[in-house]
Short mmCIF file of C-alpha atoms and ligand atoms in Angstrom, two decimals:
data_model
loop_
_atom_site.label_atom_id
_atom_site.label_comp_id
_atom_site.label_asym_id
_atom_site.label_seq_id
_atom_site.Cartn_x
_atom_site.Cartn_y
_atom_site.Cartn_z
CA UNK A 7 86.10 -31.01 -47.33
CA UNK A 8 83.74 -32.67 -44.99
CA UNK A 9 80.05 -31.88 -45.21
CA UNK A 10 78.70 -30.19 -41.94
CA UNK A 11 75.22 -31.61 -41.24
CA UNK A 12 72.77 -29.91 -38.82
CA UNK A 13 69.26 -30.91 -38.07
CA UNK A 14 66.53 -30.63 -35.44
CA UNK A 15 63.50 -32.34 -34.15
CA UNK A 16 61.12 -30.75 -31.65
CA UNK A 17 60.34 -32.97 -28.64
CA UNK A 18 56.72 -32.47 -28.93
CA UNK A 19 55.86 -36.16 -28.25
CA UNK A 20 54.18 -38.61 -30.82
CA UNK A 21 57.17 -38.88 -33.24
CA UNK A 22 55.73 -40.34 -36.28
CA UNK A 23 56.39 -41.98 -39.61
CA UNK A 24 56.60 -38.49 -41.25
CA UNK A 25 59.24 -37.52 -39.02
CA UNK A 26 61.02 -40.66 -39.78
CA UNK A 27 60.70 -40.63 -43.63
CA UNK A 28 61.02 -37.09 -44.08
CA UNK A 29 64.04 -36.51 -41.64
CA UNK A 30 65.50 -39.15 -39.39
CA UNK A 31 65.80 -41.78 -42.16
CA UNK A 32 67.94 -39.37 -43.96
CA UNK A 33 70.00 -38.51 -40.75
CA UNK A 34 70.72 -42.15 -40.31
CA UNK A 35 72.28 -42.46 -43.79
CA UNK A 36 74.34 -39.07 -43.54
CA UNK A 37 75.79 -40.21 -40.31
CA UNK A 38 76.72 -43.68 -41.67
CA UNK A 39 79.12 -41.63 -44.19
CA UNK A 40 82.46 -40.87 -42.88
CA UNK A 41 82.62 -37.78 -45.14
CA UNK A 42 80.08 -36.02 -42.73
CA UNK A 43 80.32 -34.26 -39.31
CA UNK A 44 76.51 -34.54 -37.92
CA UNK A 45 74.92 -32.66 -35.30
CA UNK A 46 71.43 -33.44 -34.36
CA UNK A 47 69.58 -31.15 -32.09
CA UNK A 48 66.34 -31.80 -29.86
CA UNK A 49 64.90 -28.16 -30.44
CA UNK A 50 63.23 -27.78 -27.12
CA UNK A 51 63.28 -24.13 -27.35
CA UNK A 52 61.11 -24.38 -30.62
CA UNK A 53 58.66 -26.83 -28.74
CA UNK A 54 57.69 -24.22 -26.20
CA UNK A 55 56.44 -21.80 -29.06
CA UNK A 56 53.11 -23.78 -28.14
CA UNK A 57 52.19 -24.87 -24.95
CA UNK A 58 54.14 -27.76 -23.23
CA UNK A 59 53.37 -29.52 -19.78
CA UNK A 60 56.92 -29.32 -18.14
CA UNK A 61 57.32 -32.89 -17.06
CA UNK A 62 55.96 -34.26 -20.36
CA UNK A 63 58.52 -32.14 -22.27
CA UNK A 64 61.29 -33.34 -20.09
CA UNK A 65 60.28 -36.88 -21.06
CA UNK A 66 59.79 -35.92 -24.56
CA UNK A 67 63.53 -34.69 -24.87
CA UNK A 68 64.70 -37.82 -23.77
CA UNK A 69 62.17 -39.82 -25.88
CA UNK A 70 63.50 -37.90 -28.95
CA UNK A 71 67.10 -38.80 -28.31
CA UNK A 72 65.98 -42.57 -27.62
CA UNK A 73 64.09 -42.32 -31.17
CA UNK A 74 67.44 -40.98 -32.72
CA UNK A 75 69.43 -43.85 -31.46
CA UNK A 76 66.83 -46.50 -31.87
CA UNK A 77 66.52 -45.46 -35.65
CA UNK A 78 70.26 -45.96 -36.11
CA UNK A 79 72.10 -42.72 -35.35
CA UNK A 80 75.35 -43.35 -33.72
CA UNK A 81 75.75 -41.15 -30.77
CA UNK A 82 79.60 -41.72 -30.94
CA UNK A 83 79.99 -40.47 -34.47
CA UNK A 84 77.53 -37.30 -34.03
CA UNK A 85 76.76 -34.76 -31.62
CA UNK A 86 73.29 -35.17 -30.08
CA UNK A 87 72.15 -32.54 -27.66
CA UNK A 88 69.10 -30.35 -26.54
CA UNK A 89 69.08 -26.65 -27.88
CA UNK A 90 68.08 -24.81 -24.44
CA UNK A 91 71.33 -25.87 -22.87
CA UNK A 92 73.60 -23.95 -25.19
CA UNK A 93 72.63 -20.32 -24.69
CA UNK A 94 74.13 -19.07 -27.98
CA UNK A 95 71.02 -20.28 -29.86
CA UNK A 96 68.82 -17.68 -27.80
CA UNK A 97 71.46 -15.07 -28.35
CA UNK A 98 71.96 -15.59 -31.98
CA UNK A 99 68.24 -15.84 -32.58
CA UNK A 100 67.93 -12.20 -31.07
CA UNK A 101 70.46 -10.74 -33.20
CA UNK A 102 69.14 -12.56 -36.43
CA UNK A 103 65.61 -11.21 -35.40
CA UNK A 104 67.09 -7.67 -35.91
CA UNK A 105 68.26 -8.90 -39.40
CA UNK A 106 65.26 -10.63 -40.69
CA UNK A 107 62.34 -8.49 -42.01
CA UNK A 108 58.74 -8.58 -41.12
CA UNK A 109 57.80 -8.86 -44.71
CA UNK A 110 60.07 -12.11 -44.88
CA UNK A 111 58.26 -13.62 -41.83
CA UNK A 112 54.84 -12.64 -42.83
CA UNK A 113 55.34 -14.96 -45.92
CA UNK A 114 55.88 -18.08 -43.88
CA UNK A 115 53.25 -20.58 -44.48
CA UNK A 116 53.90 -22.95 -41.42
CA UNK A 117 53.11 -19.97 -39.17
CA UNK A 118 49.74 -19.14 -40.98
CA UNK A 119 48.89 -23.07 -40.66
CA UNK A 120 49.90 -23.51 -37.06
CA UNK A 121 48.30 -20.17 -35.90
CA UNK A 122 45.04 -21.03 -37.69
CA UNK A 123 42.47 -18.47 -37.73
CA UNK A 124 43.30 -16.76 -34.65
CA UNK A 125 46.56 -15.17 -35.18
CA UNK A 126 46.33 -12.69 -32.50
CA UNK A 127 46.57 -15.25 -29.86
CA UNK A 128 49.63 -17.28 -31.30
CA UNK A 129 52.83 -16.72 -29.38
CA UNK A 130 55.53 -14.26 -30.66
CA UNK A 131 57.76 -17.38 -30.54
CA UNK A 132 55.76 -19.20 -33.00
CA UNK A 133 55.91 -16.13 -35.43
CA UNK A 134 59.61 -15.86 -35.08
CA UNK A 135 60.45 -19.62 -35.02
CA UNK A 136 62.22 -19.63 -38.42
CA UNK A 137 64.77 -17.06 -37.00
CA UNK A 138 65.57 -19.35 -34.13
CA UNK A 139 66.16 -22.26 -36.67
CA UNK A 140 68.41 -19.85 -38.77
CA UNK A 141 70.51 -19.40 -35.56
CA UNK A 142 70.58 -23.16 -34.84
CA UNK A 143 72.02 -23.83 -38.29
CA UNK A 144 74.40 -20.84 -38.90
CA UNK A 145 76.01 -21.24 -35.34
CA UNK A 146 77.57 -24.49 -36.59
CA UNK A 147 78.49 -23.43 -40.19
CA UNK A 148 76.04 -26.16 -41.47
CA UNK A 149 76.67 -26.89 -45.05
CA UNK A 150 73.79 -29.18 -45.46
CA UNK A 151 70.50 -29.34 -43.46
CA UNK A 152 68.28 -32.61 -43.98
CA UNK A 153 64.63 -31.69 -43.45
CA UNK A 154 61.24 -32.75 -44.59
CA UNK A 155 59.58 -30.64 -47.50
CA UNK A 156 57.61 -28.73 -44.91
CA UNK A 157 60.78 -26.88 -43.88
CA UNK A 158 62.10 -25.78 -47.30
CA UNK A 159 60.56 -22.10 -46.75
CA UNK A 160 62.42 -21.82 -43.44
CA UNK A 161 65.62 -23.03 -45.00
CA UNK A 162 65.30 -20.28 -47.65
CA UNK A 163 64.74 -17.68 -45.04
CA UNK A 164 67.93 -18.79 -43.04
CA UNK A 165 69.81 -18.38 -46.33
CA UNK A 166 68.34 -14.78 -46.64
CA UNK A 167 69.24 -14.02 -42.96
CA UNK A 168 72.89 -15.04 -43.58
CA UNK A 169 73.27 -13.21 -46.68
CA UNK A 170 71.82 -10.20 -45.49
CA UNK A 171 74.10 -10.21 -42.24
CA UNK A 172 77.12 -10.83 -44.40
CA UNK A 173 76.10 -7.73 -46.52
CA UNK A 174 75.09 -5.52 -43.72
CA UNK A 175 78.18 -5.86 -42.01
CA UNK A 176 80.55 -6.36 -45.02
CA UNK A 177 81.90 -9.74 -43.83
CA UNK A 178 81.85 -13.38 -45.06
CA UNK A 179 81.07 -14.87 -41.61
CA UNK A 180 77.99 -16.79 -42.07
CA UNK A 181 77.78 -19.86 -44.48
CA UNK A 182 74.55 -20.32 -46.66
CA UNK A 183 73.42 -23.99 -45.99
CA UNK A 184 71.90 -26.17 -48.68
CA UNK A 185 68.73 -28.18 -47.75
CA UNK A 186 68.69 -31.83 -48.22
CA UNK A 187 65.21 -32.91 -49.09
CA UNK A 188 64.02 -36.28 -50.36
CA UNK A 189 63.40 -36.15 -54.01
CA UNK A 190 60.52 -38.60 -54.45
CA UNK A 191 58.45 -38.48 -51.48
CA UNK A 192 59.27 -35.61 -49.01
CA UNK A 193 56.06 -34.98 -47.32
CA UNK A 194 53.93 -37.84 -45.51
CA UNK A 195 50.16 -36.99 -45.13
CA UNK A 196 47.61 -37.70 -42.56
CA UNK A 197 46.19 -40.98 -42.97
CA UNK A 198 42.61 -39.48 -42.29
CA UNK A 199 43.21 -36.52 -44.88
CA UNK A 200 45.47 -36.71 -47.77
CA UNK A 201 45.66 -32.86 -48.06
CA UNK A 202 47.05 -32.46 -44.37
CA UNK A 203 50.66 -33.30 -43.29
CA UNK A 204 51.14 -36.02 -40.80
CA UNK A 205 51.64 -34.27 -37.77
CA UNK A 206 52.44 -34.83 -33.99
CA UNK A 207 49.95 -32.34 -32.82
CA UNK A 208 46.75 -33.78 -34.97
CA UNK A 209 44.17 -34.35 -32.25
CA UNK A 210 43.35 -37.80 -33.96
CA UNK A 211 46.03 -40.70 -33.08
CA UNK A 212 44.61 -42.52 -36.19
CA UNK A 213 46.03 -39.71 -38.42
CA UNK A 214 49.52 -41.06 -38.09
CA UNK A 215 51.74 -44.12 -37.30
CA UNK A 216 53.73 -43.29 -34.22
CA UNK A 217 57.27 -44.70 -33.71
CA UNK A 218 56.23 -46.21 -30.51
CA UNK A 219 53.08 -47.90 -32.00
CA UNK A 220 52.63 -51.63 -31.46
CA UNK A 221 51.78 -54.11 -34.10
CA UNK A 222 48.09 -54.29 -33.65
CA UNK A 223 47.94 -50.51 -33.69
CA UNK A 224 49.69 -50.22 -37.10
CA UNK A 225 47.61 -52.85 -38.74
CA UNK A 226 44.38 -51.22 -37.20
CA UNK A 227 45.59 -47.62 -38.30
CA UNK A 228 46.19 -48.92 -41.85
CA UNK A 229 42.89 -50.67 -42.08
CA UNK A 230 41.09 -47.47 -41.12
CA UNK A 231 43.40 -45.06 -43.37
CA UNK A 232 41.13 -43.17 -45.71
CA UNK A 233 40.93 -44.22 -49.32
CA UNK A 234 38.81 -43.70 -52.18
CA UNK A 235 36.16 -45.89 -53.63
CA UNK A 236 38.23 -46.97 -56.72
CA UNK A 237 40.54 -49.68 -57.33
CA UNK A 238 44.29 -49.11 -56.98
CA UNK A 239 45.59 -46.56 -59.50
CA UNK A 240 47.26 -47.76 -62.68
CA UNK A 241 49.25 -44.66 -63.55
CA UNK A 242 51.36 -41.91 -61.90
CA UNK A 243 49.33 -39.12 -63.47
CA UNK A 244 46.09 -40.80 -61.93
CA UNK A 245 47.93 -40.17 -58.25
CA UNK A 246 47.67 -36.37 -58.49
CA UNK A 247 43.74 -36.62 -58.29
CA UNK A 248 43.79 -39.26 -55.63
CA UNK A 249 45.81 -37.87 -52.55
CA UNK A 250 44.95 -40.72 -50.15
CA UNK A 251 46.23 -43.31 -52.57
CA UNK A 252 49.11 -41.40 -53.46
CA UNK A 253 50.19 -40.96 -49.90
CA UNK A 254 49.96 -44.92 -49.06
CA UNK A 255 51.72 -45.71 -52.08
CA UNK A 256 54.50 -43.25 -51.28
CA UNK A 257 54.90 -44.67 -47.88
CA UNK A 258 54.90 -48.24 -49.14
CA UNK A 259 57.42 -47.16 -51.82
CA UNK A 260 59.76 -45.36 -49.23
CA UNK A 261 59.76 -48.20 -46.89
CA UNK A 262 60.28 -50.93 -49.37
CA UNK A 263 63.02 -48.93 -51.51
CA UNK A 264 60.82 -49.45 -54.82
CA UNK A 265 60.11 -46.31 -57.25
CA UNK A 266 56.76 -44.97 -57.01
CA UNK A 267 56.32 -46.28 -60.56
CA UNK A 268 57.10 -49.79 -59.75
CA UNK A 269 54.71 -49.55 -56.80
CA UNK A 270 52.09 -48.40 -58.99
CA UNK A 271 52.66 -51.14 -61.47
CA UNK A 272 52.89 -53.79 -58.89
CA UNK A 273 49.49 -52.99 -57.35
CA UNK A 274 47.52 -51.65 -60.30
CA UNK A 275 43.84 -52.44 -60.39
CA UNK A 276 43.94 -54.35 -57.19
CA UNK A 277 41.66 -54.01 -54.22
CA UNK A 278 42.81 -51.38 -51.64
CA UNK A 279 42.56 -53.98 -48.94
CA UNK A 280 45.07 -56.19 -50.65
CA UNK A 281 47.53 -53.35 -50.96
CA UNK A 282 46.84 -52.45 -47.25
CA UNK A 283 47.94 -55.72 -46.13
CA UNK A 284 51.12 -55.41 -47.65
CA UNK A 285 51.66 -51.80 -46.61
CA UNK A 286 51.00 -52.97 -42.69
CA UNK A 287 53.67 -55.92 -43.24
CA UNK A 288 56.37 -53.42 -44.46
CA UNK A 289 55.27 -50.96 -41.71
CA UNK A 290 55.56 -53.59 -39.07
CA UNK A 291 58.86 -54.87 -40.24
CA UNK A 292 60.35 -51.18 -40.00
CA UNK A 293 58.55 -49.64 -37.20
CA UNK A 294 58.41 -52.65 -34.59
CA UNK A 295 62.10 -52.93 -34.02
CA UNK A 296 62.47 -49.07 -33.57
CA UNK A 297 59.49 -49.19 -31.21
CA UNK A 298 60.84 -52.04 -29.07
CA UNK A 299 64.37 -50.15 -28.93
CA UNK A 300 62.73 -46.87 -27.95
CA UNK A 301 61.23 -48.40 -24.99
CA UNK A 302 64.18 -50.19 -24.06
CA UNK A 303 66.41 -47.12 -24.03
CA UNK A 304 63.74 -45.35 -21.98
CA UNK A 305 64.46 -47.68 -19.28
CA UNK A 306 68.01 -46.29 -19.42
CA UNK A 307 67.63 -42.74 -18.84
CA UNK A 308 71.19 -42.22 -17.30
CA UNK A 309 72.63 -43.41 -20.58
CA UNK A 310 70.41 -40.81 -22.56
CA UNK A 311 71.20 -38.16 -20.25
CA UNK A 312 74.96 -38.99 -20.49
CA UNK A 313 74.53 -38.55 -24.23
CA UNK A 314 72.95 -35.39 -23.97
CA UNK A 315 75.49 -34.18 -21.42
CA UNK A 316 78.56 -34.83 -23.68
CA UNK A 317 76.62 -33.65 -26.87
CA UNK A 318 75.98 -30.26 -25.04
CA UNK A 319 79.58 -29.77 -23.99
CA UNK A 320 80.67 -30.41 -27.74
CA UNK A 321 77.88 -28.10 -29.23
CA UNK A 322 78.72 -25.45 -26.44
CA UNK A 323 82.51 -25.51 -27.52
CA UNK A 324 81.38 -24.74 -31.24
CA UNK A 325 78.65 -22.14 -30.63
CA UNK A 326 80.26 -20.18 -28.17
CA UNK A 327 83.22 -19.49 -30.35
CA UNK A 328 80.79 -18.53 -33.24
CA UNK A 329 78.54 -16.19 -31.23
CA UNK A 330 81.92 -14.58 -29.93
CA UNK A 331 82.79 -13.83 -33.59
CA UNK A 332 79.10 -12.62 -34.20
CA UNK A 333 79.44 -10.05 -31.13
CA UNK A 334 82.52 -8.68 -32.42
CA UNK A 335 81.04 -8.10 -35.96
CA UNK A 336 77.96 -6.41 -34.56
CA UNK A 337 79.98 -4.26 -32.39
CA UNK A 338 79.24 -5.44 -28.79
N1 LIG B 17 54.57 -35.20 -42.55
C1 LIG B 17 55.79 -35.03 -42.61
N2 LIG B 17 56.33 -35.39 -43.81
C2 LIG B 17 57.83 -35.47 -44.07
N3 LIG B 17 58.54 -34.80 -43.08
C3 LIG B 17 57.98 -34.33 -41.93
N4 LIG B 17 58.57 -33.78 -40.97
C4 LIG B 17 57.55 -33.39 -39.84
N5 LIG B 17 56.33 -33.90 -40.33
C5 LIG B 17 56.66 -34.36 -41.70
C6 LIG B 17 59.99 -33.50 -40.67
O1 LIG B 17 60.48 -34.02 -39.45
C7 LIG B 17 61.48 -33.16 -38.90
C8 LIG B 17 61.17 -32.82 -37.58
O2 LIG B 17 59.88 -32.07 -37.45
P1 LIG B 17 59.61 -31.18 -36.08
O3 LIG B 17 59.33 -32.08 -35.11
O4 LIG B 17 60.82 -30.47 -35.84
O5 LIG B 17 58.54 -30.46 -36.50
P2 LIG B 17 57.20 -30.14 -37.44
O6 LIG B 17 57.77 -30.15 -38.93
O7 LIG B 17 56.38 -29.14 -36.94
O8 LIG B 17 56.52 -31.71 -37.15
P3 LIG B 17 55.09 -32.04 -36.73
O9 LIG B 17 55.21 -33.45 -36.60
O10 LIG B 17 54.21 -31.36 -37.40
O11 LIG B 17 55.10 -31.42 -35.14
P4 LIG B 17 54.22 -30.43 -34.61
O12 LIG B 17 52.68 -31.17 -34.52
O13 LIG B 17 54.41 -30.66 -33.14
O14 LIG B 17 54.18 -29.23 -35.02
C9 LIG B 17 61.51 -31.71 -39.75
O15 LIG B 17 62.66 -31.85 -40.65
C10 LIG B 17 60.34 -32.07 -40.56
O16 LIG B 17 60.39 -31.32 -41.87
#
């Protein structure tokens, strides 16, 4: 049995190292394995849960596709499409919002973080975001969903919705997906605050390494990255009390395929400035080829649009059959 892989990325600009290490790097490995059928979705319906400038959104949709391809996803071996073009996503989201319970959504920590103190002013879409995410996944009978650690709770909600739908309607139609989350280092934190995740919407560009950054920007951001006044940690236990050091060590180890333990051993007791030079080098080696390729692909808009067009046709074919079955089960 082939694994069915589904995952999405919001086209909200500034795709960063967290998106790469938490999700896209994993997409590439899964896509390279012939035992997997992969679908990668640019989730533009999710993007408008917060304000988006329409012309920027259009560019960001293309830039997200360019990032997938520049990172190594093969469009011939996967379906790449944008969510808004397959109407079954919105339809299924409505049906599943009648299955999901308020109590379940009230527990979602991402809504609390993103809505901040003024919940009353957040969009209803931001609140029901995980229901749309469940629709995305369940329409394709995904068996595995590669995501960053921040999406773990949403995946659990997706499984709850699938289970309740099957129980309520006494069917076995919806498959319960498994999350695929990196074991060692699944959440990349802001370069300015080790307790906050690296995010596209952080107002400070110095908080993240963008996948379109130039060499000098990467070096400068690492130079300015927050650390503590001590020398480099000498044990794993120490990392728990030193979030900024933990984050930088985690980034280094993910990019250089070294374990955290070996990274700690290698730099134990050294100056942060020495370590930062090494970290900048591995980042430049990894990010600059991707950054160059993204810029090249963005000059080939018709190629990107063709990928989306072909991907939408394939996705539409799968999702329209599934929503038809769901309609029948519900009694429409
Ligand atoms: N900091 C992170 N560490 C690890 N993984 C991360 N992901 C995002 N940030 C990190 C993973 O990237 C995939 C795509 O994320 P998304 O764009 O759909 O939404 P997000 O999680 O809301 O990302 P951002 O950067 O925080 O975007 P904004 O600021 O627009 O809300 C997901 O698999 C996510 O887990």
